[in-house]
Amino acid sequence: MLPDFPETKRLFSRVFQTYMRQKIRQISPYSAIQTRFLHEGRSMKVVRADQTESASNMVQLSSALEIRMDEIEDLTLKKVLEKHDALIIDIAQKQTHFIRERMGSEIPDSQSVDAKGRKLDASLLIEVFEKMQIEFNPDGTPQEIHVDGPLFAPEMLSAIEEEFERSPELKKRWDDMMEKKKEDWHAREADRKLVG
Amino acid sequence: MLERLIENWLDNAGERSYQRCFCQMLVGQGYRVIHNTEHTPLEHGKDVIAVAPDGRVIGYQLKGNPGRSLTPSQFGEIRGQLEQLATYALGIPGYEKAIPDECYLVTNGEIDEAVSIEIQRLNAGLEARGHSPEKIKTITRGTLLEWANSLGLSLWPSEMKDFGNLIKILNCQGDETFPADIFDSLLQHTLQMQESVKAPELRRRITSAGVMTAMALHSFSARKNYFAEITAWSMFSSYVISACEKNGVDYNKNGAEAVQTARQAIYSLLGHICSEIAEKGSPVDRGRLAEGDPFSEFAFYRPRALLIYALMVVYWVWSEAEGWGDPEHKNVVEGLIPEHLPPQSIWGEGAIPHLLAFIWYRKRISPSPVHDEFTGLVLRDIQRNKLGPANHLPSPYYTIEDVVRHNNSHLLGCEDPFGGDGFEGTSYVCESIMMCLVRAGQKEVCQELWPSFTRINHERVIPDEPWRFGLFRTGEEASNETKIYPRTMEWKDLQSLMNEAEGIDLPEALKADYVLLLLFMVIFPFRASFSAVKYIHKKFDRPISKEE
């Protein structure tokens, strides 16, 4: 073989891996979701309080990174990172697609809303929130809710906000719904007890 | 190459480290080791006593002469002990009045010709006193090498990767944590855990793995790194148990003797830790559990202390059940383990098996409601941590070394071992601690802790087959289960759930050897699953009865 410098290259390799991991988290719409490593086993199962179960298996997401031989001579660190950036976008897209697909198949009908072609407006948003279980902080403010998907573009959300401002009736529906959600949360929290 | 490695090991092995290999090789030849002790003043050279397949009782006195010959002056020092071994009653339970039929002077070096003549003269004297001719024989380096080659090496994995792993372990400094991940692969391949093996071959493979374990410990034995040695022999034991169960082979006939010999080594090693602590000072001497560079001890002292308490609890329980090897050690252990732990002893969920061992010990020697109150405080603190905003306790898959590296990764310029793993709102240990409280009848404490308990996702790893529990990692053959408890639960329903004995996902022979099981969980905290803790709790969490 020709002379090589594997020890230092391994250090670079680690840097690239860390870079990819951090960058994927930065751009992923699901970056706020906690990551958990599985140290053993291939399958996952959630057993809920009502004894219902959801099982899932591991899925491998992969993407190819290509460097042509004729590129090598003029490679710089900047160019290498740019190549990784392309891969990061691809992986993040695949991950997002996978999560959306999995959520679509796992969420029961009772928690889904079929808009039947209607565009997202204040009324539909209320309908969506009515289906959701919302958690609150001890001070009574709702916990942060993340929205995902092209439907929830910032301009769309601004338009809905304006719609609420224009219509006291819609605003009241929203407030009443949130008040009900808070009561539900209080009831759930009061329900956390060991009895008998 | 492997032959050269084994030769090199034998030529550098101390008496203590080759004795364990020697016993495994005897077991491999069908012997039953009935006495195996590392030197104490009371043993009079009676290192190993074994019963041969034909029923003869054989005594062995081992001498460490790596790379040298036993000289007449060295022989002079042990001559009296050899004569005693050949002529005195053994005084071993079951063999109180038996005198060995044959005796061997064993050395990993050679024997000087002058010593051979001395032995001939000793034998002639014994024969004149009515003993059988040539009662004392010798086993030297050549025979040991031949045994090691035929019983051990021939079945070692021959892949280059395995060879590289063995070299990696042999190249360890010896003062570090035993590389269980590397050893796991070597043991799995030697015992052929991925294939089906019949009983005769498995027996040979067990001996082979035993020889490999002794050899892999070379650097660690040289540094008297007792915990590393305990780790390796515990792994050997659990893997043998798993291999027998996996292949449907009778453990008692094919694996128990090798595990029993490993157990004896583990017990001796626990005794060595105890002796070392006693030598380091009296119970009132603070800091006597320190090791190595003192300036970095700020990060390790308390976690190490808690680990040592747990190991000494295992030693105490073991000795109380089977008799103290060194009766003075009872006072050392009881003087060492404090009544209360210092604050912030929990560095991660990996500390919980250590903490439970500590609590169970305290409950056994001085029953008091204080211990259950402490258990309640521990659960409260963990739940607060898990539901709090930051610095969540890591899962039991992370060691204290991982935690220290994570906390100081910038300072140390090292990779963060957590690598983005998150621990918020999830726990592998809260169910087990809640179970202890429920079984202790701490209803009010449980009621107070219940709301937070129901907010936590309780994680479990359930191996596909029970034998996989005995491995360092189950591989892909396990299921990760997240349990969410109902918000409202009846106390009696919780009681019946927590009172199940469980342990259905544990290998039978490991369940039967609950001291080894506790030790396994102390060494590998991720094996302290809800199911395992529920099972073992019934064995340990109780006051000493009057009969004891």
XYZ file of C-alpha atoms in Angstrom:
744
model
C 0.000 0.000 0.000
C 0.930 3.641 -0.333
C 1.727 5.544 2.830
C -1.407 6.385 4.779
C -2.293 8.184 8.008
C -5.195 6.195 9.471
C -4.995 7.461 13.048
C -5.528 11.090 12.047
C -8.061 10.063 9.420
C -10.059 8.282 12.092
C -10.181 11.560 14.022
C -11.534 13.329 10.923
C -14.020 10.551 10.392
C -15.326 11.040 13.926
C -15.604 14.781 13.311
C -17.658 14.157 10.139
C -19.971 11.771 11.964
C -20.558 14.246 14.794
C -21.093 17.013 12.239
C -23.724 14.948 10.417
C -25.515 13.955 13.598
C -25.691 17.528 14.857
C -26.680 18.997 11.505
C -29.451 16.453 10.921
C -30.904 17.380 14.286
C -30.681 21.072 13.429
C -32.611 20.825 10.193
C -35.020 18.043 11.081
C -38.606 19.143 11.792
C -38.439 16.588 14.593
C -35.327 17.995 16.240
C -37.199 18.600 19.486
C -38.000 14.920 19.852
C -35.831 13.173 22.391
C -33.376 10.683 20.907
C -33.038 7.324 22.589
C -30.389 4.739 21.826
C -31.261 1.065 21.900
C -28.251 -0.813 23.212
C -29.780 -4.246 22.676
C -32.633 -5.816 20.785
C -34.220 -5.066 17.456
C -37.848 -4.395 18.268
C -39.741 -1.840 20.294
C -43.071 -2.057 21.978
C -45.131 0.438 23.942
C -47.596 -0.959 26.457
C -50.033 1.780 27.339
C -51.996 2.244 30.512
C -55.096 0.753 28.885
C -53.008 -2.329 27.945
C -53.070 -1.474 24.247
C -49.755 -2.092 22.542
C -47.839 -0.701 19.594
C -44.933 -2.680 18.285
C -42.359 -1.585 15.758
C -39.155 -2.882 14.296
C -35.913 -1.198 13.356
C -35.677 0.459 9.959
C -32.376 1.327 8.380
C -32.125 4.665 6.614
C -29.176 5.054 4.323
C -27.748 7.447 1.818
C -24.690 7.340 -0.412
C -21.808 9.759 -0.363
C -19.721 9.799 -3.510
C -16.252 11.150 -4.114
C -14.804 10.730 -7.583
C -11.119 9.903 -7.923
C -10.525 12.977 -10.053
C -11.950 15.206 -7.298
C -9.578 14.055 -4.609
C -6.573 16.115 -5.574
C -8.403 19.422 -5.190
C -10.511 18.519 -2.181
C -10.630 20.971 0.711
C -12.252 20.587 4.107
C -14.944 23.024 2.978
C -15.761 20.875 -0.065
C -15.886 17.719 2.006
C -18.339 19.339 4.406
C -20.463 20.455 1.462
C -20.613 16.851 0.263
C -21.740 15.824 3.728
C -24.369 18.571 3.673
C -25.990 16.950 0.631
C -26.101 13.639 2.445
C -27.462 15.289 5.588
C -30.386 16.760 3.639
C -31.133 13.400 2.048
C -31.078 11.547 5.384
C -33.161 14.229 7.118
C -35.757 13.988 4.333
C -35.886 10.206 4.563
C -36.180 10.391 8.336
C -38.988 12.956 8.112
C -40.807 10.873 5.520
C -40.441 7.774 7.656
C -41.723 9.479 10.810
C -44.719 10.987 8.995
C -45.567 7.665 7.434
C -45.252 5.857 10.770
C -47.360 8.463 12.584
C -49.969 8.232 9.849
C -50.259 4.499 10.305
C -50.049 4.497 14.129
C -52.434 7.315 15.040
C -55.933 5.889 15.504
C -58.917 7.268 13.590
C -60.319 8.709 16.799
C -57.358 11.116 16.864
C -57.376 12.002 13.174
C -59.235 14.656 11.226
C -60.033 14.236 7.563
C -60.292 17.751 6.153
C -61.854 16.365 2.964
C -60.071 18.884 0.797
C -60.805 21.947 2.950
C -57.899 24.325 3.333
C -56.514 24.902 6.804
C -58.375 27.699 8.557
C -59.210 28.693 12.128
C -62.238 26.447 12.259
C -60.287 23.407 11.053
C -57.491 24.179 13.496
C -59.985 24.140 16.360
C -61.286 20.830 15.074
C -57.739 19.415 15.018
C -56.966 20.636 18.540
C -60.219 19.223 19.840
C -58.951 15.772 18.881
C -55.671 16.222 20.709
C -54.677 15.569 24.288
C -52.984 18.783 25.403
C -50.666 18.979 28.388
C -50.289 22.112 30.544
C -47.551 23.509 32.742
C -48.198 23.931 36.484
C -48.767 27.679 35.873
C -51.670 26.867 33.554
C -49.970 27.665 30.254
C -50.199 24.956 27.589
C -47.054 23.018 26.883
C -45.395 23.779 23.592
C -47.081 22.137 20.611
C -45.082 21.315 17.515
C -46.734 21.350 14.122
C -45.321 19.662 11.066
C -46.048 19.516 7.380
C -46.529 21.900 4.472
C -50.007 22.776 5.744
C -48.483 24.610 8.650
C -46.434 27.123 6.700
C -45.745 30.355 8.666
C -47.890 32.467 6.302
C -50.776 30.032 6.775
C -50.491 30.261 10.560
C -50.340 34.084 10.387
C -53.496 34.091 8.297
C -55.273 31.922 10.882
C -54.128 34.256 13.655
C -55.666 37.179 11.751
C -58.842 35.182 11.260
C -59.124 34.739 15.048
C -58.554 38.462 15.573
C -61.273 39.322 13.073
C -63.860 36.900 14.422
C -64.772 37.134 18.149
C -66.933 34.053 17.659
C -63.996 31.916 16.480
C -61.815 33.362 19.242
C -64.439 32.361 21.816
C -64.630 28.837 20.355
C -60.849 28.583 20.611
C -60.759 29.889 24.199
C -63.593 27.613 25.268
C -61.858 24.646 23.653
C -58.585 25.450 25.423
C -60.420 25.965 28.713
C -61.985 22.539 28.276
C -58.566 21.074 27.486
C -57.202 22.579 30.672
C -60.060 21.116 32.691
C -59.402 17.743 31.087
C -55.731 18.053 32.008
C -56.625 18.983 35.614
C -58.912 15.975 35.759
C -56.201 13.706 34.367
C -53.643 15.016 36.840
C -56.075 14.690 39.741
C -56.626 11.164 38.571
C -53.008 10.140 39.154
C -53.509 8.298 42.381
C -53.020 5.010 44.068
C -56.342 4.127 45.620
C -57.803 1.558 47.950
C 1.099 -17.929 16.927
C -1.479 -18.893 19.540
C 0.942 -21.506 20.902
C 3.555 -18.822 21.332
C 1.023 -16.586 23.087
C 0.098 -19.284 25.553
C 3.770 -20.089 26.142
C 4.490 -16.452 26.782
C 1.571 -16.246 29.190
C 2.663 -19.321 31.135
C 6.228 -18.050 31.343
C 5.023 -14.828 32.918
C 2.038 -15.994 34.957
C 2.127 -15.766 38.714
C 1.001 -18.699 40.803
C -2.377 -17.149 41.510
C -3.264 -16.593 37.874
C -2.177 -19.970 36.534
C -3.852 -21.813 39.433
C -7.267 -20.844 38.050
C -6.327 -22.051 34.591
C -4.911 -25.236 36.092
C -8.203 -25.963 37.884
C -10.200 -25.394 34.683
C -7.891 -27.831 32.901
C -8.398 -30.437 35.633
C -12.161 -30.025 35.263
C -11.720 -30.425 31.513
C -10.093 -33.785 32.140
C -13.025 -34.988 34.190
C -11.666 -34.137 37.647
C -13.857 -32.706 40.367
C -12.141 -29.909 42.257
C -13.164 -30.260 45.906
C -10.776 -27.732 47.377
C -9.198 -24.739 45.717
C -7.605 -22.063 47.729
C -5.174 -19.299 47.068
C -2.402 -19.122 49.651
C -3.342 -18.422 53.217
C -1.144 -19.312 56.165
C -3.564 -22.025 57.249
C -3.481 -24.076 54.088
C -0.066 -25.750 54.508
C 0.486 -25.956 50.763
C -2.846 -27.635 50.124
C -3.656 -25.540 47.079
C -5.918 -27.802 45.064
C -7.527 -31.119 45.926
C -9.371 -32.929 43.160
C -11.097 -36.247 42.719
C -9.965 -38.043 39.552
C -12.498 -39.696 37.222
C -11.467 -43.094 38.743
C -12.222 -41.822 42.261
C -8.652 -41.291 43.463
C -8.057 -38.203 45.590
C -5.207 -36.074 44.273
C -3.484 -33.194 46.043
C -1.656 -30.444 44.193
C 0.743 -27.897 45.521
C 1.341 -25.097 43.064
C 4.477 -23.046 42.788
C 5.001 -20.061 40.548
C 8.403 -20.147 38.872
C 7.700 -18.435 35.579
C 10.556 -18.878 33.154
C 12.852 -20.364 35.796
C 13.707 -23.661 37.487
C 12.700 -24.601 40.994
C 15.938 -24.590 42.949
C 16.859 -26.835 45.910
C 16.632 -23.884 48.300
C 13.094 -23.048 47.050
C 12.206 -26.702 47.358
C 13.547 -26.681 50.902
C 10.933 -24.039 51.776
C 8.019 -26.178 50.603
C 9.331 -29.654 51.361
C 7.549 -29.779 54.736
C 4.271 -28.654 53.158
C 4.534 -31.318 50.458
C 5.156 -33.993 53.064
C 2.131 -32.790 55.023
C 0.015 -32.853 51.878
C 1.083 -36.442 51.236
C 0.580 -37.714 54.769
C -2.003 -35.591 56.628
C -5.732 -36.101 56.612
C -7.339 -33.486 54.344
C -9.858 -32.131 56.827
C -12.139 -31.003 54.012
C -15.898 -31.431 54.433
C -16.741 -34.873 53.084
C -13.052 -35.852 53.070
C -12.096 -35.128 56.668
C -10.029 -38.267 57.222
C -8.953 -38.953 53.638
C -5.255 -38.829 52.766
C -4.474 -38.036 49.102
C -3.747 -41.099 46.956
C -1.281 -39.068 44.910
C 0.328 -35.674 45.246
C 1.771 -33.344 42.660
C 4.190 -30.507 42.908
C 3.086 -28.219 40.080
C 5.243 -25.459 38.652
C 4.953 -23.308 35.565
C 8.739 -23.401 35.351
C 11.142 -26.344 35.274
C 12.505 -28.474 38.081
C 16.200 -28.496 38.832
C 17.796 -31.928 38.663
C 18.906 -31.629 42.258
C 15.258 -31.103 43.234
C 14.228 -34.244 41.339
C 16.723 -36.188 43.454
C 15.300 -34.582 46.614
C 11.791 -35.668 45.578
C 13.011 -39.245 44.945
C 14.485 -39.281 48.450
C 11.298 -37.881 49.930
C 9.257 -40.572 48.118
C 11.626 -43.307 49.364
C 11.100 -42.065 52.935
C 7.321 -42.028 52.467
C 7.382 -45.534 50.986
C 9.357 -46.757 54.010
C 6.545 -45.335 56.194
C 3.971 -47.385 54.302
C 2.869 -44.965 51.613
C 2.575 -45.935 47.966
C 5.733 -45.695 45.841
C 6.370 -42.407 44.067
C 3.586 -40.739 45.964
C 4.809 -37.253 45.056
C 5.052 -36.533 41.356
C 5.638 -33.356 39.404
C 3.845 -31.399 36.732
C 6.047 -28.861 35.013
C 5.883 -26.264 32.280
C 5.956 -28.807 29.454
C 2.919 -30.719 30.732
C 1.010 -27.507 31.435
C 1.721 -26.290 27.907
C 0.616 -29.609 26.467
C -2.627 -29.467 28.457
C -3.257 -25.846 27.527
C -2.714 -26.642 23.853
C -4.893 -29.735 23.785
C -7.646 -28.548 26.161
C -7.709 -24.856 25.432
C -6.139 -23.537 22.351
C -7.379 -26.098 19.820
C -10.933 -24.771 20.169
C -10.197 -21.080 20.314
C -11.758 -19.066 17.537
C -9.311 -18.873 14.692
C -10.653 -15.827 12.876
C -8.186 -12.967 12.645
C -10.693 -10.653 14.292
C -10.784 -12.882 17.368
C -7.029 -13.137 17.378
C -6.866 -9.341 17.246
C -9.323 -9.112 20.146
C -7.247 -11.468 22.250
C -4.138 -9.406 21.529
C -6.069 -6.243 22.449
C -6.922 -7.701 25.858
C -3.394 -8.973 26.396
C -2.080 -5.510 25.560
C -4.197 -3.852 28.255
C -2.271 -2.055 30.957
C -4.161 -4.081 33.533
C -5.294 -1.215 35.746
C -8.316 -0.295 33.628
C -11.869 -1.600 33.528
C -12.002 -5.092 32.032
C -13.005 -4.777 28.336
C -16.183 -6.852 28.615
C -17.309 -5.928 25.085
C -14.198 -7.473 23.542
C -14.246 -10.496 25.826
C -17.935 -11.050 25.011
C -17.052 -11.699 21.392
C -14.234 -14.118 22.303
C -16.440 -16.085 24.698
C -19.354 -16.187 22.264
C -17.145 -17.558 19.505
C -15.342 -20.084 21.712
C -18.639 -21.405 23.086
C -20.210 -21.127 19.624
C -23.224 -19.261 20.919
C -24.553 -18.780 17.375
C -24.603 -22.494 16.602
C -25.904 -25.700 18.055
C -23.335 -27.699 20.040
C -23.651 -31.208 21.503
C -22.706 -31.961 25.111
C -19.233 -33.542 24.608
C -18.095 -30.711 22.380
C -19.582 -28.092 24.658
C -17.653 -29.570 27.609
C -14.416 -29.224 25.649
C -15.336 -25.709 24.613
C -16.055 -24.750 28.234
C -12.551 -25.851 29.264
C -11.152 -23.965 26.309
C -13.021 -20.822 27.364
C -11.731 -21.292 30.919
C -8.122 -21.411 29.727
C -8.762 -18.350 27.577
C -10.287 -16.455 30.516
C -7.229 -17.089 32.671
C -4.942 -16.037 29.861
C -6.968 -12.933 28.950
C -6.561 -11.789 32.542
C -2.785 -11.822 32.378
C -2.210 -8.046 32.651
C -5.048 -7.610 35.100
C -3.805 -10.385 37.386
C -0.309 -8.917 37.289
C -1.714 -5.582 38.506
C -3.911 -7.323 41.089
C -6.934 -5.718 39.449
C -9.347 -7.921 41.371
C -12.525 -6.334 40.039
C -11.412 -6.966 36.463
C -10.713 -10.596 37.362
C -14.120 -10.902 39.058
C -15.742 -9.425 35.944
C -14.067 -11.936 33.622
C -14.795 -15.012 35.750
C -18.388 -13.867 36.269
C -18.758 -13.539 32.504
C -17.233 -16.976 32.014
C -19.755 -18.401 34.523
C -22.817 -16.733 33.047
C -21.780 -17.630 29.476
C -21.292 -21.292 30.445
C -24.747 -21.296 32.039
C -26.213 -19.640 28.941
C -24.422 -22.025 26.566
C -25.792 -25.081 28.404
C -29.326 -23.674 28.451
C -29.163 -22.608 24.809
C -28.080 -26.069 23.662
C -30.479 -27.911 25.985
C -27.467 -29.574 27.605
C -27.624 -30.733 31.247
C -25.842 -27.935 33.113
C -25.160 -30.010 36.209
C -23.364 -32.662 34.186
C -21.547 -30.457 31.716
C -21.037 -26.937 33.021
C -21.521 -26.791 36.774
C -18.041 -28.037 37.704
C -16.318 -25.372 35.584
C -18.599 -22.679 37.010
C -17.998 -23.946 40.530
C -14.246 -23.594 39.960
C -14.766 -20.074 38.601
C -16.947 -19.291 41.630
C -14.115 -20.345 43.928
C -11.827 -17.933 42.086
C -14.413 -15.148 42.383
C -14.850 -15.784 46.094
C -11.068 -15.634 46.614
C -10.907 -12.400 44.629
C -13.632 -10.811 46.755
C -11.557 -11.884 49.755
C -8.500 -10.204 48.237
C -10.447 -6.929 47.876
C -11.492 -7.237 51.499
C -7.886 -7.873 52.617
C -6.653 -4.915 50.601
C -9.219 -2.633 52.212
C -8.212 -3.916 55.663
C -4.562 -3.197 54.869
C -5.399 0.347 53.733
C -6.626 1.425 57.138
C -9.269 1.129 59.792
C -12.959 1.899 59.233
C -12.509 5.424 60.597
C -9.814 6.271 58.052
C -11.441 8.458 55.432
C -10.324 8.096 51.848
C -9.099 4.548 52.200
C -11.038 3.460 49.128
C -8.973 5.763 46.909
C -6.985 4.317 44.019
C -4.447 5.727 41.581
C -3.960 9.419 40.804
C -5.577 11.271 43.741
C -6.221 14.504 41.847
C -8.822 12.876 39.610
C -10.493 11.060 42.465
C -13.060 13.880 42.840
C -14.924 12.210 39.971
C -14.587 8.580 40.983
C -14.220 8.150 44.729
C -17.874 7.927 45.737
C -19.008 5.795 42.802
C -16.123 3.412 43.518
C -17.028 3.347 47.224
C -20.622 2.416 46.376
C -19.410 -0.320 43.998
C -17.114 -1.706 46.704
C -19.928 -1.701 49.252
C -22.019 -3.703 46.767
C -19.185 -6.176 46.117
C -18.649 -6.575 49.842
C -22.372 -7.173 50.315
C -22.071 -10.019 47.800
C -19.040 -11.322 49.734
C -20.935 -11.027 53.028
C -24.072 -12.777 51.768
C -21.969 -15.503 50.158
C -19.866 -16.052 53.283
C -22.872 -16.034 55.609
C -24.480 -18.707 53.432
C -21.437 -20.913 52.800
C -19.022 -20.018 55.611
C -16.344 -17.345 55.876
C -13.054 -18.301 54.184
C -11.320 -15.845 56.459
C -13.359 -15.281 59.632
C -11.638 -11.924 60.257
C -13.159 -10.581 57.065
C -16.627 -10.516 58.603
C -15.559 -7.662 60.885
C -13.804 -5.876 58.044
C -16.932 -5.935 55.857
C -19.277 -4.983 58.665
C -16.944 -2.151 59.657
C -16.608 -0.956 56.069
C -20.207 -0.630 54.909
C -21.562 2.608 56.398
C -24.960 3.049 57.997
C -25.827 5.862 55.597
C -24.609 6.766 52.164
C -23.269 10.250 51.529
C -25.552 12.548 49.507
C -25.418 12.396 45.717
C -24.206 8.828 45.628
C -26.362 8.117 42.587
C -24.324 9.025 39.520
C -26.689 7.272 37.092
C -29.185 4.437 36.884
C -26.146 2.140 36.765
C -25.632 2.797 40.470
C -29.043 1.432 41.442
C -28.094 -2.284 41.738
C -25.220 -1.178 44.013
C -27.593 0.905 46.054
C -30.155 -1.890 46.341
C -27.446 -4.308 47.509
C -26.451 -1.741 50.134
C -30.046 -1.276 51.326
C -30.731 -5.028 51.461
C -27.570 -5.541 53.508
C -28.549 -2.803 55.969
C -32.030 -4.284 56.266
C -30.545 -7.681 57.023
C -28.105 -6.622 59.697
C -30.061 -3.845 61.369
C -33.741 -3.960 60.411
C -35.325 -0.547 60.719
C -38.015 1.455 58.921
C -35.248 3.934 58.085
C -34.106 1.751 55.172
C -37.496 1.781 53.469
C -37.734 5.517 54.032
C -34.359 5.853 52.333
C -35.610 3.740 49.416
C -38.564 6.129 49.112
C -36.234 9.133 49.064
C -34.159 7.513 46.332
C -37.216 6.966 44.142
C -38.417 10.499 44.809
C -35.024 11.925 43.782
C -34.820 9.843 40.604
C -38.367 10.747 39.567
C -37.686 14.449 40.197
C -34.549 14.169 38.123
C -36.282 12.364 35.267
C -39.146 14.845 35.137
C -36.909 17.862 35.731
C -35.503 20.213 33.111
C -31.898 18.997 32.700
C -29.037 16.698 33.762
C -31.153 13.584 33.624
C -29.558 10.470 35.069
C -28.229 8.262 32.267
C -29.541 4.764 31.640
C -27.778 1.758 33.221
C -25.971 1.118 29.944
C -23.601 3.944 30.813
C -20.762 3.404 33.263
C -19.339 5.902 35.703
C -16.480 6.408 33.251
C -18.992 7.354 30.514
C -20.714 9.782 32.862
C -17.463 11.462 33.882
C -16.367 11.727 30.235
C -19.755 13.182 29.271
C -19.616 15.756 32.074
C -16.063 16.767 31.178
C -15.862 16.077 27.448
C -14.684 19.588 26.551
C -12.130 19.657 29.319
C -10.848 16.191 28.474
C -11.050 16.735 24.710
C -12.844 13.441 24.280
C -15.976 12.342 22.499
C -19.201 12.520 24.466
C -20.093 8.872 25.195
C -23.811 9.787 25.344
C -23.623 11.052 21.739
C -27.091 12.632 21.889
C -28.831 9.863 23.830
C -31.661 11.310 25.920
C -32.910 10.181 29.315
C -35.716 12.623 30.112
C -38.910 11.029 31.358
C -37.636 7.473 30.905
C -36.280 5.053 33.465
C -35.039 1.477 33.634
C -35.000 1.392 37.438
C -38.010 3.212 38.895
C -40.278 0.154 38.611
C -37.806 -1.943 40.610
C -37.529 0.650 43.360
C -41.309 1.053 43.463
C -41.550 -2.743 43.769
C -39.265 -2.671 46.854
C -41.503 -0.056 48.464
C -44.707 -1.922 47.643
C -43.357 -5.182 49.025
C -42.231 -3.322 52.148
C -45.835 -2.162 52.577
C -44.933 1.520 52.212
C -48.390 2.403 50.970
C -48.337 6.084 51.937
C -44.938 6.648 50.360
C -46.087 4.892 47.191
C -49.236 7.012 47.094
C -47.159 10.161 47.378
C -44.798 9.050 44.615
C -47.469 7.602 42.345
C -48.371 10.718 40.272
C -44.772 11.192 39.136
C -44.343 7.442 38.670
C -47.198 7.415 36.154
C -45.611 10.276 34.193
C -42.483 8.238 33.527
C -41.975 5.782 30.662
C -40.654 2.592 32.239
C -38.164 0.826 30.015
C -37.490 -2.888 29.918
C -35.289 -5.094 27.735
C -36.796 -8.549 27.374
C -34.520 -11.171 25.796
C -36.152 -13.447 23.210
C -34.802 -16.491 25.085
C -33.808 -16.537 28.773
C -30.246 -17.710 28.026
C -29.516 -14.408 26.316
C -29.844 -12.676 29.704
C -26.455 -14.179 30.649
C -24.640 -12.348 27.855
C -23.065 -8.899 27.931
C -25.390 -7.965 25.072
C -28.368 -9.933 23.812
C -27.681 -8.875 20.246
C -30.781 -8.163 18.191
C -32.701 -10.944 19.899
C -34.515 -8.853 22.493
C -37.446 -6.544 22.689
C -37.356 -3.026 24.108
C -40.600 -2.491 25.934
C -41.922 0.816 27.245
C -44.528 0.438 29.969
C -46.893 3.282 30.798
C -48.784 2.781 34.038
C -52.428 3.770 34.367
C -53.018 7.071 36.121
C -55.254 5.437 38.690
C -54.464 2.083 40.177
C -55.748 0.062 43.082
C -53.147 -0.591 45.794
C -54.040 -4.278 45.839
C -53.573 -4.520 42.053
C -50.183 -2.892 42.343
C -49.329 -5.253 45.189
C -50.216 -8.321 43.183
C -48.242 -7.015 40.181
C -45.203 -6.289 42.325
C -45.446 -9.517 44.300
C -45.021 -11.757 41.286
C -41.719 -13.591 41.630
C -40.919 -13.128 37.916
C -37.473 -14.057 36.630
C -39.061 -15.932 33.723
C -36.555 -14.369 31.350
C -33.512 -15.545 33.343
C -31.523 -18.761 32.764
C -32.525 -21.403 35.314
C -29.016 -22.125 36.596
C -28.385 -18.420 37.153
C -31.653 -18.153 39.071
C -30.581 -21.066 41.238
C -27.241 -19.375 41.990
C -28.675 -16.140 43.319
C -25.346 -14.903 44.749
C -23.801 -15.110 41.295
C -26.924 -13.450 39.884
C -26.595 -10.532 42.297
C -22.908 -10.206 41.438
C -23.724 -10.273 37.710
C -26.207 -7.446 38.221
C -23.701 -5.419 40.256
C -21.089 -5.793 37.508
C -23.540 -5.225 34.641
C -26.257 -2.914 36.006
C -28.284 -3.103 32.766
C -29.008 -6.716 33.701
C -30.840 -5.530 36.834
C -34.084 -5.666 34.868
C -37.445 -5.282 36.568
C -37.974 -9.013 36.190
C -34.537 -9.902 37.641
C -34.808 -7.491 40.562
C -38.301 -8.763 41.373
C -36.885 -12.274 41.490
C -33.758 -11.523 43.486
C -35.487 -9.161 45.903
C -37.227 -12.119 47.517
C -33.843 -13.704 48.256
C -32.127 -10.681 49.740
C -34.558 -8.123 51.118
C -35.266 -9.670 54.484
C -33.889 -9.455 58.001
C -31.622 -12.255 59.244
C -33.798 -14.963 60.730
C -32.979 -16.471 64.110
C -31.927 -19.739 62.444
C -29.272 -17.844 60.484
